[in-house]
GROMACS .gro file of C-alpha atoms in nm:
model
  412
    1MET     CA    1  -5.555   3.169   3.068
    2PHE     CA    2  -5.537   2.931   3.366
    3LEU     CA    3  -5.171   3.057   3.422
    4PRO     CA    4  -5.012   3.380   3.314
    5GLY     CA    5  -4.872   3.322   2.956
    6LYS     CA    6  -4.532   3.471   3.035
    7LEU     CA    7  -4.501   3.238   3.339
    8LEU     CA    8  -4.570   2.930   3.126
    9LYS     CA    9  -4.336   3.051   2.860
   10HIS     CA   10  -4.045   3.037   3.108
   11LEU     CA   11  -4.150   2.727   3.298
   12ILE     CA   12  -4.211   2.489   2.995
   13ARG     CA   13  -3.857   2.378   2.933
   14GLU     CA   14  -3.922   2.039   2.766
   15GLY     CA   15  -4.172   1.960   2.498
   16ARG     CA   16  -4.457   2.172   2.393
   17LEU     CA   17  -4.788   2.272   2.565
   18THR     CA   18  -5.078   2.414   2.369
   19VAL     CA   19  -5.359   2.552   2.561
   20ILE     CA   20  -5.699   2.638   2.399
   21ASP     CA   21  -5.864   2.876   2.641
   22ALA     CA   22  -6.235   2.914   2.702
   23GLY     CA   23  -6.260   3.176   2.435
   24GLY     CA   24  -6.110   2.936   2.178
   25GLN     CA   25  -5.780   3.120   2.160
   26ARG     CA   26  -5.470   2.901   2.114
   27HIS     CA   27  -5.152   2.963   2.327
   28VAL     CA   28  -4.842   2.762   2.247
   29TYR     CA   29  -4.548   2.723   2.497
   30ALA     CA   30  -4.242   2.536   2.366
   31GLY     CA   31  -3.943   2.428   2.569
   32ALA     CA   32  -3.582   2.429   2.456
   33SER     CA   33  -3.558   2.057   2.492
   34PRO     CA   34  -3.746   1.772   2.320
   35GLY     CA   35  -4.040   1.622   2.511
   36PRO     CA   36  -4.411   1.542   2.496
   37SER     CA   37  -4.635   1.748   2.268
   38VAL     CA   38  -4.965   1.805   2.447
   39THR     CA   39  -5.282   2.019   2.366
   40ILE     CA   40  -5.543   2.085   2.635
   41ARG     CA   41  -5.870   2.266   2.598
   42ILE     CA   42  -6.047   2.454   2.883
   43ARG     CA   43  -6.413   2.446   2.812
   44ASP     CA   44  -6.567   2.705   3.037
   45ARG     CA   45  -6.470   3.032   3.196
   46ALA     CA   46  -6.555   2.937   3.556
   47ALA     CA   47  -6.310   2.648   3.538
   48GLN     CA   48  -6.050   2.869   3.386
   49ARG     CA   49  -6.082   3.114   3.683
   50ARG     CA   50  -6.048   2.833   3.933
   51LEU     CA   51  -5.752   2.694   3.761
   52PHE     CA   52  -5.567   3.026   3.777
   53LEU     CA   53  -5.609   3.052   4.144
   54ASP     CA   54  -5.549   2.681   4.263
   55PRO     CA   55  -5.442   2.438   3.999
   56GLU     CA   56  -5.326   2.184   4.253
   57LEU     CA   57  -5.691   2.118   4.349
   58ARG     CA   58  -5.875   2.241   4.042
   59LEU     CA   59  -5.685   2.074   3.774
   60GLY     CA   60  -5.807   1.722   3.873
   61GLU     CA   61  -6.147   1.853   3.928
   62ALA     CA   62  -6.169   2.013   3.583
   63TYR     CA   63  -6.049   1.695   3.425
   64MET     CA   64  -6.304   1.478   3.617
   65ASP     CA   65  -6.588   1.717   3.522
   66GLY     CA   66  -6.487   1.737   3.152
   67ALA     CA   67  -6.414   2.107   3.183
   68LEU     CA   68  -6.055   2.031   3.077
   69THR     CA   69  -5.993   1.785   2.807
   70VAL     CA   70  -5.668   1.666   2.643
   71GLU     CA   71  -5.690   1.710   2.262
   72GLU     CA   72  -5.339   1.586   2.184
   73GLY     CA   73  -5.158   1.318   2.387
   74SER     CA   74  -5.303   1.166   2.701
   75VAL     CA   75  -5.366   1.289   3.060
   76TYR     CA   76  -5.040   1.114   3.150
   77ASP     CA   77  -4.854   1.310   2.882
   78PHE     CA   78  -5.001   1.631   3.013
   79LEU     CA   79  -4.916   1.565   3.379
   80ASP     CA   80  -4.567   1.442   3.283
   81LEU     CA   81  -4.505   1.764   3.100
   82VAL     CA   82  -4.631   2.001   3.379
   83THR     CA   83  -4.457   1.816   3.657
   84ARG     CA   84  -4.130   1.839   3.474
   85ALA     CA   85  -4.189   2.210   3.450
   86LYS     CA   86  -4.258   2.262   3.825
   87LEU     CA   87  -4.543   2.503   3.751
   88ASP     CA   88  -4.593   2.799   3.978
   89PHE     CA   89  -4.911   3.004   4.015
   90PRO     CA   90  -5.009   3.333   4.203
   91LEU     CA   91  -5.139   3.188   4.531
   92LYS     CA   92  -4.898   2.892   4.558
   93LYS     CA   93  -4.688   3.014   4.855
   94PHE     CA   94  -4.991   3.130   5.046
   95LEU     CA   95  -5.189   2.808   4.986
   96LYS     CA   96  -4.874   2.598   5.076
   97ARG     CA   97  -4.855   2.775   5.419
   98VAL     CA   98  -5.219   2.729   5.480
   99ARG     CA   99  -5.212   2.352   5.394
  100ARG     CA  100  -4.906   2.301   5.612
  101THR     CA  101  -5.091   2.468   5.893
  102MET     CA  102  -5.404   2.258   5.843
  103ARG     CA  103  -5.212   1.931   5.815
  104PRO     CA  104  -5.239   1.822   6.177
  105PHE     CA  105  -5.617   1.851   6.166
  106GLN     CA  106  -5.649   1.669   5.827
  107THR     CA  107  -5.431   1.376   5.923
  108ARG     CA  108  -5.550   1.316   6.289
  109ASN     CA  109  -5.679   0.971   6.196
  110ARG     CA  110  -5.825   0.882   6.525
  111THR     CA  111  -6.005   0.546   6.544
  112LYS     CA  112  -6.341   0.651   6.399
  113SER     CA  113  -6.205   0.873   6.130
  114ALA     CA  114  -5.938   0.627   6.037
  115ARG     CA  115  -6.206   0.370   5.965
  116GLN     CA  116  -6.409   0.622   5.761
  117ASN     CA  117  -6.105   0.722   5.562
  118VAL     CA  118  -6.017   0.357   5.476
  119ALA     CA  119  -6.373   0.288   5.372
  120HIS     CA  120  -6.363   0.583   5.132
  121HIS     CA  121  -6.100   0.414   4.921
  122TYR     CA  122  -6.068   0.042   5.003
  123ASP     CA  123  -6.446  -0.037   5.029
  124LEU     CA  124  -6.508   0.045   4.668
  125ASP     CA  125  -6.664  -0.220   4.447
  126ALA     CA  126  -6.428  -0.522   4.460
  127GLY     CA  127  -6.445  -0.562   4.079
  128LEU     CA  128  -6.275  -0.221   4.028
  129TYR     CA  129  -5.941  -0.350   4.169
  130ASP     CA  130  -5.950  -0.667   3.958
  131LEU     CA  131  -5.931  -0.435   3.651
  132PHE     CA  132  -5.578  -0.312   3.719
  133LEU     CA  133  -5.404  -0.497   4.011
  134ASP     CA  134  -5.216  -0.822   3.970
  135SER     CA  135  -5.404  -1.150   4.046
  136ASP     CA  136  -5.290  -1.141   4.410
  137ARG     CA  137  -5.433  -0.792   4.462
  138GLN     CA  138  -5.106  -0.640   4.579
  139TYR     CA  139  -5.194  -0.270   4.607
  140SER     CA  140  -4.843  -0.146   4.689
  141CYS     CA  141  -4.510  -0.093   4.514
  142ALA     CA  142  -4.386  -0.404   4.326
  143TYR     CA  143  -4.020  -0.496   4.301
  144PHE     CA  144  -3.886  -0.502   3.950
  145GLY     CA  145  -3.578  -0.715   4.003
  146ALA     CA  146  -3.491  -0.768   3.639
  147PRO     CA  147  -3.545  -0.590   3.306
  148GLY     CA  148  -3.856  -0.732   3.149
  149ASP     CA  149  -4.038  -0.829   3.476
  150ASP     CA  150  -4.416  -0.807   3.432
  151LEU     CA  151  -4.642  -0.693   3.711
  152GLU     CA  152  -4.724  -1.044   3.831
  153THR     CA  153  -4.347  -1.133   3.853
  154ALA     CA  154  -4.257  -0.800   4.018
  155GLN     CA  155  -4.530  -0.838   4.285
  156LEU     CA  156  -4.419  -1.192   4.371
  157LYS     CA  157  -4.056  -1.066   4.399
  158LYS     CA  158  -4.188  -0.789   4.632
  159LYS     CA  159  -4.338  -1.048   4.867
  160ARG     CA  160  -4.015  -1.248   4.844
  161HIS     CA  161  -3.811  -0.943   4.919
  162LEU     CA  162  -4.014  -0.851   5.225
  163ALA     CA  163  -4.003  -1.210   5.361
  164SER     CA  164  -3.622  -1.216   5.331
  165LYS     CA  165  -3.583  -0.907   5.551
  166LEU     CA  166  -3.806  -1.063   5.825
  167MET     CA  167  -3.571  -1.362   5.876
  168LEU     CA  168  -3.857  -1.596   5.929
  169GLU     CA  169  -3.855  -1.940   6.085
  170ALA     CA  170  -4.130  -2.193   6.076
  171ASP     CA  171  -4.414  -2.152   6.339
  172GLN     CA  172  -4.312  -1.793   6.433
  173SER     CA  173  -4.597  -1.550   6.494
  174VAL     CA  174  -4.633  -1.257   6.246
  175LEU     CA  175  -4.857  -0.951   6.261
  176ASP     CA  176  -4.944  -0.792   5.929
  177ILE     CA  177  -5.068  -0.436   5.999
  178GLY     CA  178  -5.294  -0.317   5.718
  179CYS     CA  179  -5.314  -0.673   5.551
  180GLY     CA  180  -5.521  -0.553   5.251
  181TRP     CA  181  -5.678  -0.843   5.073
  182GLY     CA  182  -5.452  -1.089   5.246
  183GLY     CA  183  -5.199  -1.176   4.978
  184LEU     CA  184  -4.876  -1.118   5.176
  185ALA     CA  185  -5.016  -1.296   5.487
  186LEU     CA  186  -5.109  -1.596   5.279
  187TYR     CA  187  -4.771  -1.600   5.100
  188LEU     CA  188  -4.579  -1.591   5.434
  189ALA     CA  189  -4.784  -1.874   5.571
  190GLN     CA  190  -4.745  -2.092   5.265
  191ALA     CA  191  -4.389  -2.008   5.166
  192CYS     CA  192  -4.239  -1.974   5.522
  193GLY     CA  193  -4.460  -2.182   5.743
  194VAL     CA  194  -4.537  -1.900   5.989
  195ARG     CA  195  -4.863  -1.808   6.168
  196VAL     CA  196  -5.004  -1.467   6.062
  197ASP     CA  197  -5.260  -1.230   6.217
  198GLY     CA  198  -5.369  -0.979   5.947
  199ILE     CA  199  -5.554  -0.669   6.057
  200THR     CA  200  -5.731  -0.404   5.847
  201LEU     CA  201  -6.007  -0.151   5.877
  202SER     CA  202  -6.169  -0.237   5.552
  203GLU     CA  203  -6.482  -0.450   5.558
  204GLU     CA  204  -6.447  -0.532   5.190
  205GLN     CA  205  -6.088  -0.645   5.229
  206ILE     CA  206  -6.141  -0.852   5.536
  207LYS     CA  207  -6.429  -1.041   5.368
  208ILE     CA  208  -6.218  -1.128   5.070
  209ALA     CA  209  -5.906  -1.210   5.277
  210ARG     CA  210  -6.109  -1.459   5.489
  211GLN     CA  211  -6.248  -1.625   5.184
  212ARG     CA  212  -5.901  -1.665   5.037
  213ALA     CA  213  -5.774  -1.817   5.352
  214ASP     CA  214  -6.060  -2.069   5.354
  215ARG     CA  215  -6.001  -2.163   4.990
  216ALA     CA  216  -5.630  -2.216   5.056
  217GLY     CA  217  -5.696  -2.434   5.360
  218LEU     CA  218  -5.504  -2.178   5.577
  219GLU     CA  219  -5.782  -2.081   5.814
  220SER     CA  220  -5.598  -2.235   6.116
  221GLN     CA  221  -5.264  -2.065   6.024
  222VAL     CA  222  -5.383  -1.727   5.911
  223ASN     CA  223  -5.635  -1.513   6.105
  224PHE     CA  224  -5.777  -1.198   5.958
  225ARG     CA  225  -5.933  -0.936   6.194
  226LEU     CA  226  -6.116  -0.608   6.143
  227GLU     CA  227  -5.908  -0.416   6.392
  228ASP     CA  228  -5.724  -0.089   6.450
  229TYR     CA  229  -5.348  -0.140   6.522
  230ARG     CA  230  -5.397   0.054   6.840
  231GLN     CA  231  -5.625  -0.217   6.974
  232THR     CA  232  -5.398  -0.502   6.903
  233ARG     CA  233  -5.264  -0.668   7.234
  234ALA     CA  234  -5.072  -0.990   7.159
  235GLY     CA  235  -4.698  -1.013   7.129
  236TYR     CA  236  -4.534  -1.117   6.802
  237ASP     CA  237  -4.202  -1.257   6.674
  238ARG     CA  238  -4.236  -1.053   6.364
  239ILE     CA  239  -4.439  -0.742   6.249
  240VAL     CA  240  -4.474  -0.631   5.884
  241SER     CA  241  -4.678  -0.340   5.743
  242VAL     CA  242  -4.692  -0.263   5.375
  243GLY     CA  243  -4.861   0.042   5.237
  244MET     CA  244  -5.047   0.131   5.558
  245PHE     CA  245  -4.813   0.380   5.724
  246GLU     CA  246  -4.926   0.647   5.486
  247HIS     CA  247  -5.257   0.648   5.659
  248VAL     CA  248  -5.119   0.694   6.010
  249GLY     CA  249  -5.059   1.082   6.009
  250PRO     CA  250  -4.757   1.268   6.155
  251GLY     CA  251  -4.934   1.339   6.481
  252ASN     CA  252  -4.963   0.966   6.549
  253TYR     CA  253  -4.605   0.855   6.462
  254ASP     CA  254  -4.488   0.833   6.824
  255GLU     CA  255  -4.804   0.631   6.919
  256TYR     CA  256  -4.758   0.407   6.621
  257PHE     CA  257  -4.391   0.306   6.686
  258GLU     CA  258  -4.458   0.278   7.056
  259GLN     CA  259  -4.731   0.025   6.982
  260VAL     CA  260  -4.491  -0.154   6.738
  261ALA     CA  261  -4.236  -0.176   7.018
  262ARG     CA  262  -4.505  -0.309   7.261
  263LEU     CA  263  -4.616  -0.568   7.012
  264MET     CA  264  -4.269  -0.699   6.941
  265LYS     CA  265  -4.106  -0.972   7.148
  266ASP     CA  266  -3.766  -0.876   7.289
  267ASP     CA  267  -3.587  -1.058   6.996
  268GLY     CA  268  -3.853  -0.945   6.736
  269VAL     CA  269  -3.808  -0.777   6.405
  270ALA     CA  270  -4.044  -0.532   6.233
  271LEU     CA  271  -4.039  -0.413   5.871
  272ILE     CA  272  -4.227  -0.092   5.759
  273HIS     CA  273  -4.284  -0.040   5.386
  274SER     CA  274  -4.417   0.300   5.292
  275ILE     CA  275  -4.417   0.566   5.022
  276GLY     CA  276  -4.192   0.852   5.125
  277ARG     CA  277  -4.082   1.196   5.032
  278GLY     CA  278  -3.729   1.241   4.912
  279ASN     CA  279  -3.737   1.616   4.932
  280GLY     CA  280  -3.840   1.683   5.297
  281PRO     CA  281  -4.171   1.735   5.491
  282GLY     CA  282  -4.467   1.878   5.290
  283SER     CA  283  -4.848   1.846   5.256
  284THR     CA  284  -5.082   1.615   5.078
  285SER     CA  285  -5.208   1.720   4.738
  286PRO     CA  286  -5.548   1.881   4.811
  287TRP     CA  287  -5.698   1.684   4.518
  288LEU     CA  288  -5.566   1.354   4.631
  289ARG     CA  289  -5.677   1.416   4.996
  290LYS     CA  290  -6.034   1.516   4.882
  291TYR     CA  291  -6.101   1.248   4.626
  292ILE     CA  292  -5.860   0.956   4.676
  293PHE     CA  293  -5.699   0.925   5.024
  294PRO     CA  294  -5.868   1.142   5.286
  295GLY     CA  295  -5.642   1.159   5.593
  296GLY     CA  296  -5.339   1.036   5.404
  297TYR     CA  297  -4.991   1.180   5.424
  298ILE     CA  298  -4.661   1.076   5.262
  299PRO     CA  299  -4.388   1.109   5.517
  300ALA     CA  300  -4.025   1.218   5.479
  301LEU     CA  301  -3.772   1.000   5.661
  302SER     CA  302  -3.676   1.301   5.872
  303GLU     CA  303  -4.025   1.286   6.016
  304VAL     CA  304  -4.020   0.913   6.085
  305ILE     CA  305  -3.681   0.839   6.233
  306PRO     CA  306  -3.721   1.061   6.540
  307SER     CA  307  -4.039   0.868   6.640
  308ILE     CA  308  -3.859   0.541   6.590
  309GLU     CA  309  -3.577   0.661   6.826
  310ARG     CA  310  -3.822   0.788   7.089
  311ALA     CA  311  -3.988   0.444   7.098
  312GLY     CA  312  -3.652   0.286   7.188
  313LEU     CA  313  -3.622   0.087   6.862
  314TRP     CA  314  -3.318   0.013   6.651
  315VAL     CA  315  -3.312   0.100   6.282
  316THR     CA  316  -3.132  -0.208   6.152
  317ASP     CA  317  -3.163  -0.154   5.782
  318VAL     CA  318  -3.317   0.101   5.540
  319GLU     CA  319  -3.366   0.055   5.165
  320ILE     CA  320  -3.493   0.320   4.926
  321LEU     CA  321  -3.683   0.196   4.625
  322ARG     CA  322  -3.687   0.479   4.371
  323LEU     CA  323  -3.852   0.412   4.031
  324HIS     CA  324  -4.004   0.080   4.126
  325TYR     CA  325  -4.334   0.250   4.212
  326ALA     CA  326  -4.329   0.449   3.886
  327GLU     CA  327  -4.316   0.127   3.704
  328THR     CA  328  -4.589  -0.022   3.920
  329CYS     CA  329  -4.818   0.270   3.856
  330ARG     CA  330  -4.744   0.253   3.486
  331ALA     CA  331  -4.860  -0.109   3.479
  332TRP     CA  332  -5.171  -0.024   3.681
  333ARG     CA  333  -5.251   0.277   3.454
  334GLU     CA  334  -5.215   0.067   3.133
  335ARG     CA  335  -5.428  -0.216   3.273
  336PHE     CA  336  -5.689   0.028   3.385
  337MET     CA  337  -5.708   0.194   3.051
  338ALA     CA  338  -5.734  -0.147   2.872
  339ASN     CA  339  -6.027  -0.231   3.097
  340ARG     CA  340  -6.190   0.120   3.111
  341ASP     CA  341  -6.511   0.003   2.950
  342LYS     CA  342  -6.558  -0.246   3.234
  343ALA     CA  343  -6.487   0.026   3.490
  344LEU     CA  344  -6.768   0.235   3.322
  345GLU     CA  345  -7.003  -0.059   3.388
  346ILE     CA  346  -6.923  -0.031   3.758
  347TYR     CA  347  -6.903   0.344   3.801
  348ASP     CA  348  -6.973   0.652   3.582
  349GLU     CA  349  -6.765   0.856   3.350
  350ARG     CA  350  -6.668   1.108   3.614
  351PHE     CA  351  -6.533   0.832   3.838
  352CYS     CA  352  -6.333   0.682   3.550
  353ARG     CA  353  -6.172   1.019   3.465
  354MET     CA  354  -6.093   1.062   3.836
  355TRP     CA  355  -5.921   0.720   3.841
  356GLU     CA  356  -5.725   0.802   3.516
  357PHE     CA  357  -5.605   1.130   3.678
  358TYR     CA  358  -5.513   0.941   4.005
  359LEU     CA  359  -5.303   0.665   3.837
  360ALA     CA  360  -5.130   0.905   3.592
  361GLY     CA  361  -5.065   1.152   3.873
  362ALA     CA  362  -4.921   0.887   4.098
  363GLU     CA  363  -4.680   0.774   3.824
  364VAL     CA  364  -4.546   1.116   3.743
  365ALA     CA  365  -4.505   1.185   4.119
  366PHE     CA  366  -4.247   0.899   4.138
  367ARG     CA  367  -4.090   0.994   3.799
  368ASN     CA  368  -4.068   1.369   3.846
  369GLY     CA  369  -4.194   1.470   4.190
  370GLY     CA  370  -3.938   1.334   4.442
  371GLN     CA  371  -4.146   1.045   4.575
  372MET     CA  372  -3.997   0.708   4.655
  373VAL     CA  373  -4.057   0.402   4.880
  374PHE     CA  374  -3.866   0.320   5.193
  375GLN     CA  375  -3.839  -0.009   5.378
  376ILE     CA  376  -3.727   0.030   5.740
  377GLN     CA  377  -3.630  -0.272   5.938
  378LEU     CA  378  -3.651  -0.239   6.315
  379ALA     CA  379  -3.564  -0.440   6.622
  380LYS     CA  380  -3.557  -0.395   7.000
  381ARG     CA  381  -3.199  -0.524   7.030
  382GLY     CA  382  -2.894  -0.441   6.828
  383ASN     CA  383  -2.793  -0.809   6.813
  384ALA     CA  384  -3.138  -0.942   6.708
  385LEU     CA  385  -3.015  -0.979   6.344
  386PRO     CA  386  -2.687  -1.092   6.173
  387ILE     CA  387  -2.432  -0.817   6.125
  388THR     CA  388  -2.429  -0.841   5.744
  389ARG     CA  389  -2.711  -0.838   5.498
  390ASP     CA  390  -2.608  -1.179   5.354
  391TYR     CA  391  -2.903  -1.357   5.525
  392MET     CA  392  -3.146  -1.139   5.322
  393PHE     CA  393  -2.987  -1.249   4.976
  394GLU     CA  394  -2.969  -1.613   5.087
  395ALA     CA  395  -3.337  -1.609   5.192
  396GLU     CA  396  -3.448  -1.466   4.857
  397ARG     CA  397  -3.244  -1.718   4.670
  398ARG     CA  398  -3.396  -1.998   4.884
  399LEU     CA  399  -3.745  -1.882   4.831
  400ALA     CA  400  -3.709  -1.842   4.460
  401GLY     CA  401  -3.564  -2.191   4.433
  402SER     CA  402  -3.820  -2.358   4.654
  403GLY     CA  403  -4.114  -2.342   4.417
  404GLU     CA  404  -4.294  -2.112   4.668
  405ALA     CA  405  -4.656  -2.184   4.695
  406GLU     CA  406  -4.871  -1.940   4.488
  407THR     CA  407  -5.154  -1.765   4.663
  408MET     CA  408  -5.256  -1.559   4.363
  409ASP     CA  409  -5.613  -1.693   4.314
  410GLY     CA  410  -5.762  -1.362   4.182
  411GLY     CA  411  -5.863  -1.238   4.532
  412GLY     CA  412  -6.237  -1.270   4.480
   0.00000   0.00000   0.00000
């Protein structure tokens, strides 16, 4: 067994898990409450031994390699079941201490390693992202403002929501740190009439972002650069960063917010949108760090706020988005699975299984694992913004009613 039978018996509290071990023996663990019914098969004894010692790393590897298969249900059902159970294993406390000790070295993200880490994930074949993202290539948490919102609508509402918090005026200068494929920068330029500099470390992203700006006729209003945020020098009225802070690393938080403060004009406003931990500091999943986001770390607010304070910035607003990212990942997972055959034409079976595990694991992390998204609004002065949040709501209504220009051209 990959975990002691008695341990699983006590930990599975909802649903039923059936494990067929490498010898063909079936082990059934049923919880007291209704839930998913899942059957997995472990196909070789070496994988079984590895799973027993370190399932946090080896579970994903076994699924990628086909050494673990799901016979009943889906990989999402399996991960949903085990994350509800909060599984324990013999070396968990020891490995947790080791990984916390190693975290500063694994998330240093100096200039050279930061570029390499970004390339590992974001410089994949551009066609892969077309298979599961929305048509604007928004690769961050959507904003599901109403029941029934589809992914396209929710991602447009996300951009609108971000714009409302920046309190933008025509011809202001905006820096987009980690601009991705350029969708937010193009939206802000078209819908709000601002000038945007977008920076990223991904060569694939910058190429597509520039192509999109040219097609939209915005090349004089939006400028995309291959640049590390630490190298940026100009001052800006507004700064926005969406889904990039997870790649900064705790050892660089002071430097990051000091740079944000330097780049903001005295009456400037910044908005940082990041995945966060609702249950305090931790360490990155070893599987996620090895295969998906090397150098990445999801911060707790308690790790972020002190660096903001040391940089001399005001925290003027904080919003926590809880299940919005779970719904975003659900939509991505369903789109990817619907297009899995196309993904297999780009990459191989092992890659496709890795991506399945990644998207399913991300969704259950937001449903069961204490992860959320925070949006922190910052300013240099306490009087830089109105004293109520009414201006945000008014801006969202204005943008929604203005027939805001669409930038969703498919990204390619």
